[in-house]
Amino acid sequence: MRGADPSSPNPSPVLPKSLTSQGELVRTLKTEKAVKADIDAAVKLLLKLKADYKQVTGQDYKAGCPPLESTVLEDTGPAAAVDGEDMVDPWNVSTTSAKGVDYDKLIVRFGSSKVDQELVDRIERVSGKKPHRFLRRGIFFSHRDMHQVLDAYEKNKSFYLYTGRGPSSEAMHVGHLIPFIFTKWLQDTFDIPLVIQLTDDEKYLWKDLSLEDCHRYAVENAKDIIACGFDVNKTFIFSDLDYMGASPDFYRNVVKIQKHVTFNQVKGIFGFGDSDCIGKIAFPAIQAAPSFSNSFPQIFKGRKDIQCLIPCAIDQDPYFRMTRDVAPRIGYPKPALLHSTFFPALQGAQTKMSASDANSSIFLTDTPKQIKNKVNKHAFSGGKDTIEEHRKYGGNPDVDVSFMYLTFFLEDDEQLDKIRQDYASGALLTGELKKRLIDTLQPMITAHQERRKQVTEEMVLKFMTPRPLDFNF
Ligand code: TRP
């Protein structure tokens, strides 16, 4: 997927203006017979502005003819952020930095807001609960409109949660649990309805898989999701392949969204090209539709004004920038968002865990022994080469994958802090750090497997049946 030039000006409706003035400058320089070098420089900038314009709008720039309002997205520019070496879009995440993606830069690029201490404190005040470790540790690091959600909540206006998963295989890894663990906490904390979209249609369109397999993976993945502890009376899980056909209201929203997004826009946001199948081009509307409460009449009694909050990994933001752009134009509230960082691969934070590479991930089906071996063998270490050197100079927790995983899963802040200090000072060796991680992961995964075993086909069916939930709207 093509990325934006980081040095290019922010693509926005302002672009034609700078293009106009640059065009005028070139003309003036030429009529005034300015120095050739000056003219050349001005022409070069003009061409660059035109190229940027085309990338954002998908149209050639015509002087005095601004793009249609709807071809320029409100929030920010293209989804792919090639920022220095970082690359983030819904399908790829990579960076050359061992510390991982620079998330502060991503906030600037995507035009979202930082989850700062003030917001974390406010969530604590409003909910009366200790903030989840993912909030305390900056794992859910970015948001859109969270203050608005809290303002409304304080005035007794409820909201609902929406998250999802693309079921590309039966195997889920611990990284896949991050949004669900956090969503469960949000649901318990605010006592609100939750809808979970399983995009089996998306995986069919993007991968070399049969429809039957994608649907089967959706149901299998639903079991792992249910095993996170969601309340069946407050949660609706749906497969797109099932629900799209069963719910006229959902499909009506899909069509409304499709009418208000142009091919140019999705090209700009997702980088689709001429040889992508039309299913992909139409798909973003299907991921957008659950952001609107009247897509679920059985839960919200046809109301269209219930605010939606979407916890997701930052790579899903392009879908929701599009959604937020469309929302006011079809008379719906914009969904709010909470974005998480990626869960790093065992080999290092340059990329995220991938279900298709067994050695890069800890799977939810791994045995205690497999977990131990994978961590010991594959977890990238920030330790020194020899014990002597390590004791002398200390390790680097910022690039150490075992330490990073502990920040996700070790609940105790003091213990975590002590591990960091001891590792950095050299008091704690790599093998010892890895053991801490193994001791944390093994019981966690075993407990998950136990809970998953308890999930019956009947329970899955109940979660996946469109029905009213325990809320009065
Ligand atoms: N596209 C997502 C994936 O491939 C799945 C998804 C659908 C999703 N709706 C969502 C993720 C809402 C987060 C929030 O995994």
Tab-separated table of C-alpha atoms and ligand atoms in Angstrom:
chain	number	residue	atom	x	y	z
A	1	MET	CA	0.000	0.000	0.000
A	2	ARG	CA	1.168	3.422	-0.941
A	3	GLY	CA	1.977	5.894	1.800
A	4	ALA	CA	1.997	9.628	2.095
A	5	ASP	CA	5.209	11.599	1.930
A	6	PRO	CA	5.741	12.682	5.536
A	7	SER	CA	7.023	16.051	4.413
A	8	SER	CA	3.888	16.818	2.454
A	9	PRO	CA	1.508	19.405	3.870
A	10	ASN	CA	-1.500	18.063	5.709
A	11	PRO	CA	-4.024	17.097	3.063
A	12	SER	CA	-7.007	19.262	3.863
A	13	PRO	CA	-9.427	21.571	2.168
A	14	VAL	CA	-6.689	24.212	2.538
A	15	LEU	CA	-4.660	22.514	-0.135
A	16	PRO	CA	-6.256	24.192	-3.165
A	17	LYS	CA	-5.516	27.581	-1.604
A	18	SER	CA	-1.806	26.921	-1.263
A	19	LEU	CA	-1.913	25.480	-4.760
A	20	THR	CA	-3.571	28.626	-6.072
A	21	SER	CA	-1.042	30.931	-4.448
A	22	GLN	CA	1.857	28.777	-5.591
A	23	GLY	CA	0.472	28.877	-9.152
A	24	GLU	CA	0.269	32.654	-8.933
A	25	LEU	CA	3.830	32.842	-7.659
A	26	VAL	CA	5.103	30.817	-10.625
A	27	ARG	CA	3.248	33.050	-13.063
A	28	THR	CA	4.577	36.221	-11.406
A	29	LEU	CA	8.151	34.928	-11.402
A	30	LYS	CA	7.863	34.061	-15.086
A	31	THR	CA	6.381	37.412	-16.130
A	32	GLU	CA	8.956	39.247	-14.086
A	33	LYS	CA	11.660	37.132	-15.692
A	34	ALA	CA	13.095	36.105	-12.333
A	35	VAL	CA	16.281	34.050	-11.905
A	36	LYS	CA	15.885	30.601	-13.458
A	37	ALA	CA	16.759	28.806	-10.214
A	38	ASP	CA	13.935	30.615	-8.410
A	39	ILE	CA	11.430	29.777	-11.109
A	40	ASP	CA	12.557	26.145	-11.136
A	41	ALA	CA	12.200	25.874	-7.349
A	42	ALA	CA	8.733	27.408	-7.437
A	43	VAL	CA	7.648	25.095	-10.266
A	44	LYS	CA	8.988	22.105	-8.380
A	45	LEU	CA	6.951	22.975	-5.307
A	46	LEU	CA	3.875	23.562	-7.447
A	47	LEU	CA	4.220	20.113	-9.019
A	48	LYS	CA	4.622	18.560	-5.614
A	49	LEU	CA	1.490	20.288	-4.309
A	50	LYS	CA	-0.392	19.034	-7.354
A	51	ALA	CA	0.811	15.475	-6.754
A	52	ASP	CA	-0.232	15.685	-3.082
A	53	TYR	CA	-3.588	17.030	-4.149
A	54	LYS	CA	-4.107	14.152	-6.525
A	55	GLN	CA	-3.127	11.630	-3.904
A	56	VAL	CA	-5.637	12.975	-1.416
A	57	THR	CA	-8.563	13.693	-3.695
A	58	GLY	CA	-7.923	11.200	-6.478
A	59	GLN	CA	-8.544	14.082	-8.904
A	60	ASP	CA	-6.217	16.172	-11.030
A	61	TYR	CA	-5.984	19.719	-9.773
A	62	LYS	CA	-7.818	22.267	-11.876
A	63	ALA	CA	-7.139	25.889	-11.023
A	64	GLY	CA	-10.141	27.647	-9.509
A	65	CYS	CA	-12.077	24.408	-9.212
A	66	PRO	CA	-11.938	23.048	-5.659
A	67	PRO	CA	-12.714	19.405	-5.061
A	68	LEU	CA	-16.223	18.400	-4.105
A	69	GLU	CA	-16.713	18.802	-0.376
A	70	SER	CA	-17.184	15.091	-0.026
A	71	THR	CA	-13.872	14.151	-1.588
A	72	VAL	CA	-11.804	15.660	1.178
A	73	LEU	CA	-12.036	13.880	4.483
A	74	GLU	CA	-12.540	15.965	7.562
A	75	ASP	CA	-10.027	14.522	9.997
A	76	THR	CA	-6.761	13.739	8.286
A	77	GLY	CA	-5.037	12.324	5.313
A	78	PRO	CA	-4.293	8.894	3.980
A	79	ALA	CA	-4.298	5.964	6.331
A	80	ALA	CA	-0.883	4.669	5.498
A	81	ALA	CA	1.608	6.520	7.580
A	82	VAL	CA	5.107	6.106	6.363
A	83	ASP	CA	6.689	8.317	8.921
A	84	GLY	CA	10.406	8.025	8.752
A	85	GLU	CA	10.367	4.269	8.874
A	86	ASP	CA	6.944	3.593	10.427
A	87	MET	CA	4.257	2.019	8.306
A	88	VAL	CA	0.770	1.537	9.693
A	89	ASP	CA	-2.407	0.699	7.827
A	90	PRO	CA	-5.174	-1.862	8.414
A	91	TRP	CA	-3.039	-4.597	6.869
A	92	ASN	CA	0.594	-3.770	7.690
A	93	VAL	CA	2.552	-2.612	10.671
A	94	SER	CA	6.283	-2.202	10.536
A	95	THR	CA	9.065	0.044	11.727
A	96	THR	CA	12.828	-0.155	11.866
A	97	SER	CA	12.956	0.951	15.494
A	98	ALA	CA	13.406	-1.813	18.064
A	99	LYS	CA	11.274	0.201	20.484
A	100	GLY	CA	8.391	-0.146	18.060
A	101	VAL	CA	6.224	2.374	16.281
A	102	ASP	CA	6.505	5.999	17.418
A	103	TYR	CA	2.975	6.380	18.756
A	104	ASP	CA	3.214	10.086	19.529
A	105	LYS	CA	3.935	10.761	15.883
A	106	LEU	CA	1.036	8.535	14.903
A	107	ILE	CA	-1.306	10.679	17.001
A	108	VAL	CA	-0.191	13.742	15.090
A	109	ARG	CA	-0.480	11.969	11.726
A	110	PHE	CA	-3.882	10.482	12.373
A	111	GLY	CA	-5.155	13.665	14.019
A	112	SER	CA	-6.371	11.888	17.138
A	113	SER	CA	-5.772	12.915	20.770
A	114	LYS	CA	-3.443	11.516	23.359
A	115	VAL	CA	-4.837	9.592	26.307
A	116	ASP	CA	-3.099	11.801	28.851
A	117	GLN	CA	-3.049	11.597	32.637
A	118	GLU	CA	-5.920	14.036	32.834
A	119	LEU	CA	-8.169	11.738	30.804
A	120	VAL	CA	-7.122	8.669	32.790
A	121	ASP	CA	-7.899	10.537	36.029
A	122	ARG	CA	-11.224	11.627	34.660
A	123	ILE	CA	-12.188	8.077	33.688
A	124	GLU	CA	-11.341	7.083	37.243
A	125	ARG	CA	-13.459	9.899	38.704
A	126	VAL	CA	-16.447	9.270	36.480
A	127	SER	CA	-16.435	5.487	36.825
A	128	GLY	CA	-15.262	5.270	40.417
A	129	LYS	CA	-12.946	2.430	39.406
A	130	LYS	CA	-9.187	2.127	39.294
A	131	PRO	CA	-8.186	2.598	35.633
A	132	HIS	CA	-7.289	-0.603	33.812
A	133	ARG	CA	-3.545	-1.263	33.491
A	134	PHE	CA	-3.887	-0.670	29.736
A	135	LEU	CA	-4.875	2.906	30.573
A	136	ARG	CA	-2.357	3.341	33.371
A	137	ARG	CA	0.454	2.216	31.065
A	138	GLY	CA	-0.410	4.004	27.859
A	139	ILE	CA	-1.412	0.860	25.959
A	140	PHE	CA	-4.701	2.505	25.027
A	141	PHE	CA	-2.796	5.626	24.108
A	142	SER	CA	-4.981	7.580	21.717
A	143	HIS	CA	-8.647	8.574	21.458
A	144	ARG	CA	-11.260	10.543	19.639
A	145	ASP	CA	-14.047	12.321	21.565
A	146	MET	CA	-13.622	10.477	24.879
A	147	HIS	CA	-14.301	13.674	26.813
A	148	GLN	CA	-17.580	14.079	24.994
A	149	VAL	CA	-18.582	10.508	25.926
A	150	LEU	CA	-17.763	11.198	29.569
A	151	ASP	CA	-19.561	14.566	29.549
A	152	ALA	CA	-22.699	12.833	28.317
A	153	TYR	CA	-22.302	9.906	30.691
A	154	GLU	CA	-22.105	12.317	33.616
A	155	LYS	CA	-25.456	13.661	32.477
A	156	ASN	CA	-26.861	10.126	32.539
A	157	LYS	CA	-26.655	9.701	28.783
A	158	SER	CA	-25.557	6.152	28.109
A	159	PHE	CA	-23.446	4.839	25.260
A	160	TYR	CA	-22.578	1.462	23.794
A	161	LEU	CA	-19.399	-0.362	22.871
A	162	TYR	CA	-18.499	-1.760	19.471
A	163	THR	CA	-15.430	-3.796	18.646
A	164	GLY	CA	-14.601	-6.630	16.290
A	165	ARG	CA	-12.335	-9.241	14.887
A	166	GLY	CA	-11.434	-10.476	11.438
A	167	PRO	CA	-11.584	-14.286	11.694
A	168	SER	CA	-8.725	-15.267	9.400
A	169	SER	CA	-7.968	-18.568	11.118
A	170	GLU	CA	-8.971	-20.733	14.025
A	171	ALA	CA	-5.826	-19.769	15.885
A	172	MET	CA	-5.952	-16.653	17.990
A	173	HIS	CA	-2.902	-15.350	19.818
A	174	VAL	CA	-2.548	-13.321	23.008
A	175	GLY	CA	-2.287	-10.077	21.030
A	176	HIS	CA	-5.817	-10.608	19.736
A	177	LEU	CA	-7.096	-10.552	23.298
A	178	ILE	CA	-5.957	-6.989	24.048
A	179	PRO	CA	-9.034	-5.169	22.708
A	180	PHE	CA	-11.341	-7.766	24.209
A	181	ILE	CA	-9.767	-7.696	27.673
A	182	PHE	CA	-10.104	-3.934	27.649
A	183	THR	CA	-13.623	-3.958	26.227
A	184	LYS	CA	-14.689	-6.353	28.974
A	185	TRP	CA	-13.326	-3.898	31.539
A	186	LEU	CA	-15.201	-1.008	29.897
A	187	GLN	CA	-18.408	-3.028	29.830
A	188	ASP	CA	-18.103	-3.939	33.512
A	189	THR	CA	-17.081	-0.430	34.479
A	190	PHE	CA	-19.805	1.484	32.671
A	191	ASP	CA	-22.465	-1.255	32.510
A	192	ILE	CA	-23.353	-0.747	28.864
A	193	PRO	CA	-24.278	-2.883	25.831
A	194	LEU	CA	-21.597	-4.290	23.554
A	195	VAL	CA	-21.721	-5.429	19.945
A	196	ILE	CA	-18.886	-7.483	18.454
A	197	GLN	CA	-18.543	-7.748	14.690
A	198	LEU	CA	-16.863	-10.811	13.205
A	199	THR	CA	-15.894	-9.803	9.697
A	200	ASP	CA	-15.916	-13.200	8.012
A	201	ASP	CA	-16.900	-11.406	4.797
A	202	GLU	CA	-13.774	-9.231	5.029
A	203	LYS	CA	-11.492	-12.238	5.411
A	204	TYR	CA	-13.171	-13.970	2.468
A	205	LEU	CA	-12.559	-10.893	0.312
A	206	TRP	CA	-8.951	-10.392	1.385
A	207	LYS	CA	-7.633	-13.910	1.840
A	208	ASP	CA	-7.527	-17.100	-0.142
A	209	LEU	CA	-10.206	-18.780	1.988
A	210	SER	CA	-13.623	-20.239	1.298
A	211	LEU	CA	-16.771	-18.589	2.627
A	212	GLU	CA	-17.487	-21.685	4.687
A	213	ASP	CA	-14.076	-21.589	6.348
A	214	CYS	CA	-14.345	-17.885	7.156
A	215	HIS	CA	-17.732	-18.426	8.744
A	216	ARG	CA	-16.469	-21.413	10.705
A	217	TYR	CA	-13.503	-19.378	11.975
A	218	ALA	CA	-15.938	-16.664	13.055
A	219	VAL	CA	-17.809	-19.135	15.243
A	220	GLU	CA	-14.580	-20.638	16.606
A	221	ASN	CA	-13.168	-17.190	17.384
A	222	ALA	CA	-16.437	-16.270	19.080
A	223	LYS	CA	-15.672	-18.985	21.627
A	224	ASP	CA	-12.334	-17.392	22.509
A	225	ILE	CA	-14.024	-14.019	22.742
A	226	ILE	CA	-16.777	-15.373	24.987
A	227	ALA	CA	-14.052	-16.964	27.148
A	228	CYS	CA	-12.882	-13.421	27.985
A	229	GLY	CA	-15.910	-13.291	30.261
A	230	PHE	CA	-18.532	-11.209	28.453
A	231	ASP	CA	-22.031	-11.119	29.888
A	232	VAL	CA	-24.473	-12.788	27.495
A	233	ASN	CA	-27.248	-10.467	28.654
A	234	LYS	CA	-25.250	-7.430	27.617
A	235	THR	CA	-23.386	-8.622	24.527
A	236	PHE	CA	-24.315	-9.349	20.926
A	237	ILE	CA	-21.714	-11.096	18.752
A	238	PHE	CA	-22.448	-11.352	15.035
A	239	SER	CA	-20.962	-12.773	11.880
A	240	ASP	CA	-21.396	-10.376	8.955
A	241	LEU	CA	-22.302	-13.293	6.709
A	242	ASP	CA	-25.253	-14.079	8.995
A	243	TYR	CA	-26.338	-10.677	10.248
A	244	MET	CA	-26.175	-8.712	6.967
A	245	GLY	CA	-28.807	-10.984	5.488
A	246	ALA	CA	-30.939	-11.113	8.612
A	247	SER	CA	-31.162	-7.447	9.482
A	248	PRO	CA	-32.813	-5.017	7.064
A	249	ASP	CA	-31.856	-2.118	9.336
A	250	PHE	CA	-28.181	-3.018	9.264
A	251	TYR	CA	-28.184	-3.301	5.493
A	252	ARG	CA	-30.001	0.004	5.101
A	253	ASN	CA	-27.194	1.700	7.017
A	254	VAL	CA	-24.575	-0.040	4.883
A	255	VAL	CA	-26.234	1.323	1.744
A	256	LYS	CA	-26.538	4.826	3.206
A	257	ILE	CA	-22.841	4.831	4.008
A	258	GLN	CA	-21.972	3.480	0.569
A	259	LYS	CA	-23.901	6.304	-1.051
A	260	HIS	CA	-21.889	8.899	0.870
A	261	VAL	CA	-18.367	7.662	0.248
A	262	THR	CA	-16.756	7.918	-3.161
A	263	PHE	CA	-14.240	5.580	-4.765
A	264	ASN	CA	-11.744	8.446	-4.592
A	265	GLN	CA	-12.158	8.604	-0.846
A	266	VAL	CA	-11.598	4.933	-0.175
A	267	LYS	CA	-8.661	5.006	-2.578
A	268	GLY	CA	-7.190	7.832	-0.525
A	269	ILE	CA	-7.905	6.153	2.793
A	270	PHE	CA	-7.169	2.511	2.048
A	271	GLY	CA	-5.049	2.649	-1.093
A	272	PHE	CA	-7.371	0.464	-3.176
A	273	GLY	CA	-6.368	0.137	-6.795
A	274	ASP	CA	-8.013	-0.661	-10.088
A	275	SER	CA	-7.431	-4.385	-9.755
A	276	ASP	CA	-8.895	-4.763	-6.271
A	277	CYS	CA	-12.204	-6.610	-6.328
A	278	ILE	CA	-15.267	-4.447	-5.825
A	279	GLY	CA	-16.094	-6.330	-2.619
A	280	LYS	CA	-13.080	-4.753	-0.938
A	281	ILE	CA	-14.043	-1.316	-2.141
A	282	ALA	CA	-17.529	-1.671	-0.685
A	283	PHE	CA	-16.420	-3.368	2.532
A	284	PRO	CA	-15.514	-0.307	4.669
A	285	ALA	CA	-19.220	0.576	4.821
A	286	ILE	CA	-19.866	-2.787	6.479
A	287	GLN	CA	-17.283	-2.152	9.181
A	288	ALA	CA	-18.708	1.346	9.646
A	289	ALA	CA	-22.384	0.341	10.035
A	290	PRO	CA	-22.186	-1.071	13.609
A	291	SER	CA	-21.085	2.416	14.756
A	292	PHE	CA	-24.720	3.506	14.402
A	293	SER	CA	-27.191	2.340	17.000
A	294	ASN	CA	-30.122	1.828	14.644
A	295	SER	CA	-28.169	-0.984	12.987
A	296	PHE	CA	-29.336	-2.984	16.020
A	297	PRO	CA	-33.065	-2.267	16.421
A	298	GLN	CA	-33.504	-5.268	18.727
A	299	ILE	CA	-31.116	-3.647	21.234
A	300	PHE	CA	-31.765	0.066	20.798
A	301	LYS	CA	-35.458	-0.034	19.788
A	302	GLY	CA	-34.745	1.800	16.560
A	303	ARG	CA	-33.051	4.763	18.228
A	304	LYS	CA	-30.320	6.259	16.097
A	305	ASP	CA	-28.843	8.657	18.612
A	306	ILE	CA	-27.023	6.370	21.043
A	307	GLN	CA	-23.349	7.282	21.121
A	308	CYS	CA	-20.936	4.516	20.163
A	309	LEU	CA	-17.449	4.002	21.626
A	310	ILE	CA	-15.036	1.795	19.700
A	311	PRO	CA	-12.020	0.265	21.455
A	312	CYS	CA	-9.644	-1.022	18.761
A	313	ALA	CA	-6.007	-1.237	17.724
A	314	ILE	CA	-4.786	1.925	15.985
A	315	ASP	CA	-4.556	0.155	12.611
A	316	GLN	CA	-8.366	0.105	12.435
A	317	ASP	CA	-8.595	3.895	12.650
A	318	PRO	CA	-8.858	4.459	8.875
A	319	TYR	CA	-12.242	2.708	8.865
A	320	PHE	CA	-13.496	4.950	11.597
A	321	ARG	CA	-12.121	8.178	10.193
A	322	MET	CA	-14.264	7.379	7.208
A	323	THR	CA	-17.194	6.555	9.504
A	324	ARG	CA	-16.817	9.813	11.411
A	325	ASP	CA	-16.743	11.752	8.170
A	326	VAL	CA	-19.949	10.155	6.947
A	327	ALA	CA	-21.896	10.204	10.239
A	328	PRO	CA	-23.124	13.821	10.319
A	329	ARG	CA	-24.000	13.666	6.637
A	330	ILE	CA	-26.462	10.846	7.255
A	331	GLY	CA	-27.759	12.257	10.532
A	332	TYR	CA	-25.935	10.072	13.052
A	333	PRO	CA	-23.526	10.842	15.920
A	334	LYS	CA	-19.850	10.229	15.237
A	335	PRO	CA	-18.450	7.201	17.054
A	336	ALA	CA	-15.824	7.903	19.707
A	337	LEU	CA	-12.639	5.818	19.745
A	338	LEU	CA	-10.006	4.449	22.061
A	339	HIS	CA	-6.913	3.187	20.218
A	340	SER	CA	-4.374	0.665	21.450
A	341	THR	CA	-0.765	0.150	20.489
A	342	PHE	CA	0.189	-3.075	18.749
A	343	PHE	CA	1.136	-6.242	20.479
A	344	PRO	CA	4.748	-6.851	19.428
A	345	ALA	CA	5.951	-10.061	17.797
A	346	LEU	CA	8.240	-12.249	19.894
A	347	GLN	CA	11.111	-11.332	17.589
A	348	GLY	CA	10.789	-7.638	18.397
A	349	ALA	CA	8.604	-4.570	18.296
A	350	GLN	CA	9.415	-3.844	14.633
A	351	THR	CA	6.212	-5.646	13.756
A	352	LYS	CA	3.092	-6.989	15.421
A	353	MET	CA	2.237	-10.577	16.207
A	354	SER	CA	1.014	-12.502	13.238
A	355	ALA	CA	-1.230	-15.543	13.421
A	356	SER	CA	0.371	-16.927	10.265
A	357	ASP	CA	3.849	-17.170	11.845
A	358	ALA	CA	3.759	-19.714	14.671
A	359	ASN	CA	7.098	-18.587	16.084
A	360	SER	CA	6.112	-14.937	16.273
A	361	SER	CA	3.168	-15.561	18.565
A	362	ILE	CA	1.929	-17.119	21.760
A	363	PHE	CA	-1.293	-18.847	20.793
A	364	LEU	CA	-4.274	-19.312	23.040
A	365	THR	CA	-3.916	-23.040	22.399
A	366	ASP	CA	-0.222	-23.251	23.399
A	367	THR	CA	0.707	-25.638	26.206
A	368	PRO	CA	2.725	-24.392	29.197
A	369	LYS	CA	5.742	-26.109	27.678
A	370	GLN	CA	5.298	-24.446	24.286
A	371	ILE	CA	4.968	-21.075	26.009
A	372	LYS	CA	8.175	-21.652	27.922
A	373	ASN	CA	10.085	-22.743	24.818
A	374	LYS	CA	8.826	-19.911	22.650
A	375	VAL	CA	9.685	-17.245	25.211
A	376	ASN	CA	13.102	-18.695	25.932
A	377	LYS	CA	13.955	-19.292	22.301
A	378	HIS	CA	12.309	-16.447	20.399
A	379	ALA	CA	11.569	-13.489	22.692
A	380	PHE	CA	13.913	-10.712	21.600
A	381	SER	CA	16.128	-9.697	24.496
A	382	GLY	CA	17.427	-6.307	25.503
A	383	GLY	CA	20.071	-8.023	27.629
A	384	LYS	CA	23.806	-7.997	27.085
A	385	ASP	CA	25.752	-10.822	25.461
A	386	THR	CA	27.481	-12.074	28.590
A	387	ILE	CA	26.453	-12.162	32.220
A	388	GLU	CA	29.505	-10.044	33.145
A	389	GLU	CA	28.544	-7.320	30.695
A	390	HIS	CA	24.893	-7.499	31.704
A	391	ARG	CA	25.758	-7.070	35.381
A	392	LYS	CA	28.048	-4.203	34.529
A	393	TYR	CA	25.953	-2.256	32.020
A	394	GLY	CA	22.416	-3.541	32.603
A	395	GLY	CA	19.775	-4.497	30.029
A	396	ASN	CA	17.486	-2.332	27.949
A	397	PRO	CA	13.826	-2.908	28.902
A	398	ASP	CA	12.618	-0.579	26.118
A	399	VAL	CA	13.521	-3.055	23.384
A	400	ASP	CA	13.065	-6.228	25.417
A	401	VAL	CA	9.998	-8.144	24.273
A	402	SER	CA	9.608	-10.098	27.526
A	403	PHE	CA	9.471	-6.830	29.432
A	404	MET	CA	7.004	-5.376	26.928
A	405	TYR	CA	4.712	-8.377	27.358
A	406	LEU	CA	4.860	-7.969	31.124
A	407	THR	CA	3.632	-4.394	30.727
A	408	PHE	CA	0.563	-5.865	29.029
A	409	PHE	CA	-0.117	-8.681	31.475
A	410	LEU	CA	1.470	-8.140	34.885
A	411	GLU	CA	-1.154	-6.389	36.958
A	412	ASP	CA	1.008	-5.119	39.822
A	413	ASP	CA	2.511	-1.698	39.049
A	414	GLU	CA	5.131	-1.886	41.788
A	415	GLN	CA	6.377	-5.288	40.702
A	416	LEU	CA	6.589	-4.127	37.123
A	417	ASP	CA	8.518	-1.051	38.113
A	418	LYS	CA	10.940	-3.093	40.171
A	419	ILE	CA	11.517	-5.482	37.257
A	420	ARG	CA	12.255	-2.533	34.999
A	421	GLN	CA	14.742	-1.038	37.436
A	422	ASP	CA	16.437	-4.330	38.212
A	423	TYR	CA	16.741	-5.221	34.554
A	424	ALA	CA	18.135	-1.813	33.662
A	425	SER	CA	20.651	-1.951	36.496
A	426	GLY	CA	21.783	-5.466	35.617
A	427	ALA	CA	20.529	-6.997	38.876
A	428	LEU	CA	17.966	-9.028	36.909
A	429	LEU	CA	19.271	-11.297	34.137
A	430	THR	CA	17.520	-12.042	30.845
A	431	GLY	CA	16.781	-15.629	31.868
A	432	GLU	CA	15.189	-14.383	35.080
A	433	LEU	CA	13.132	-11.802	33.263
A	434	LYS	CA	11.922	-14.444	30.822
A	435	LYS	CA	10.970	-16.656	33.717
A	436	ARG	CA	8.806	-13.856	35.133
A	437	LEU	CA	7.020	-13.644	31.831
A	438	ILE	CA	6.593	-17.416	31.522
A	439	ASP	CA	5.188	-17.524	35.070
A	440	THR	CA	2.720	-14.797	34.132
A	441	LEU	CA	1.639	-16.224	30.769
A	442	GLN	CA	1.265	-19.897	31.651
A	443	PRO	CA	-1.525	-19.547	34.258
A	444	MET	CA	-3.199	-16.861	32.173
A	445	ILE	CA	-3.379	-19.052	29.058
A	446	THR	CA	-4.354	-22.159	31.028
A	447	ALA	CA	-7.195	-20.239	32.674
A	448	HIS	CA	-8.321	-19.031	29.245
A	449	GLN	CA	-8.332	-22.595	27.926
A	450	GLU	CA	-10.388	-23.737	30.914
A	451	ARG	CA	-12.956	-21.009	30.334
A	452	ARG	CA	-13.082	-21.749	26.615
A	453	LYS	CA	-13.827	-25.401	27.324
A	454	GLN	CA	-16.903	-24.291	29.251
A	455	VAL	CA	-18.257	-22.433	26.232
A	456	THR	CA	-20.921	-24.637	24.664
A	457	GLU	CA	-22.393	-24.441	21.135
A	458	GLU	CA	-25.608	-23.382	22.810
A	459	MET	CA	-23.931	-20.415	24.470
A	460	VAL	CA	-22.351	-19.355	21.190
A	461	LEU	CA	-25.740	-19.531	19.542
A	462	LYS	CA	-27.260	-17.385	22.257
A	463	PHE	CA	-24.540	-14.710	22.003
A	464	MET	CA	-24.987	-14.704	18.228
A	465	THR	CA	-28.779	-14.489	18.144
A	466	PRO	CA	-30.195	-11.019	17.472
A	467	ARG	CA	-32.220	-10.285	20.620
A	468	PRO	CA	-32.926	-7.545	23.138
A	469	LEU	CA	-30.250	-7.074	25.814
A	470	ASP	CA	-30.696	-6.172	29.479
A	471	PHE	CA	-31.017	-2.448	28.800
A	472	ASN	CA	-33.912	-0.125	28.332
A	473	PHE	CA	-33.581	2.327	25.499
B	1	TRP	N1	-11.236	-5.367	10.528
B	1	TRP	C1	-10.985	-5.918	11.822
B	1	TRP	C2	-9.914	-7.028	11.702
B	1	TRP	O1	-9.530	-7.409	10.639
B	1	TRP	C3	-12.209	-6.487	12.476
B	1	TRP	C4	-13.164	-5.433	12.975
B	1	TRP	C5	-14.435	-5.184	12.504
B	1	TRP	C6	-12.963	-4.520	14.045
B	1	TRP	N2	-15.026	-4.200	13.203
B	1	TRP	C7	-14.160	-3.767	14.166
B	1	TRP	C8	-11.894	-4.292	14.921
B	1	TRP	C9	-14.285	-2.775	15.140
B	1	TRP	C10	-12.032	-3.301	15.895
B	1	TRP	C11	-13.224	-2.549	16.000
B	1	TRP	O2	-9.471	-7.536	12.705
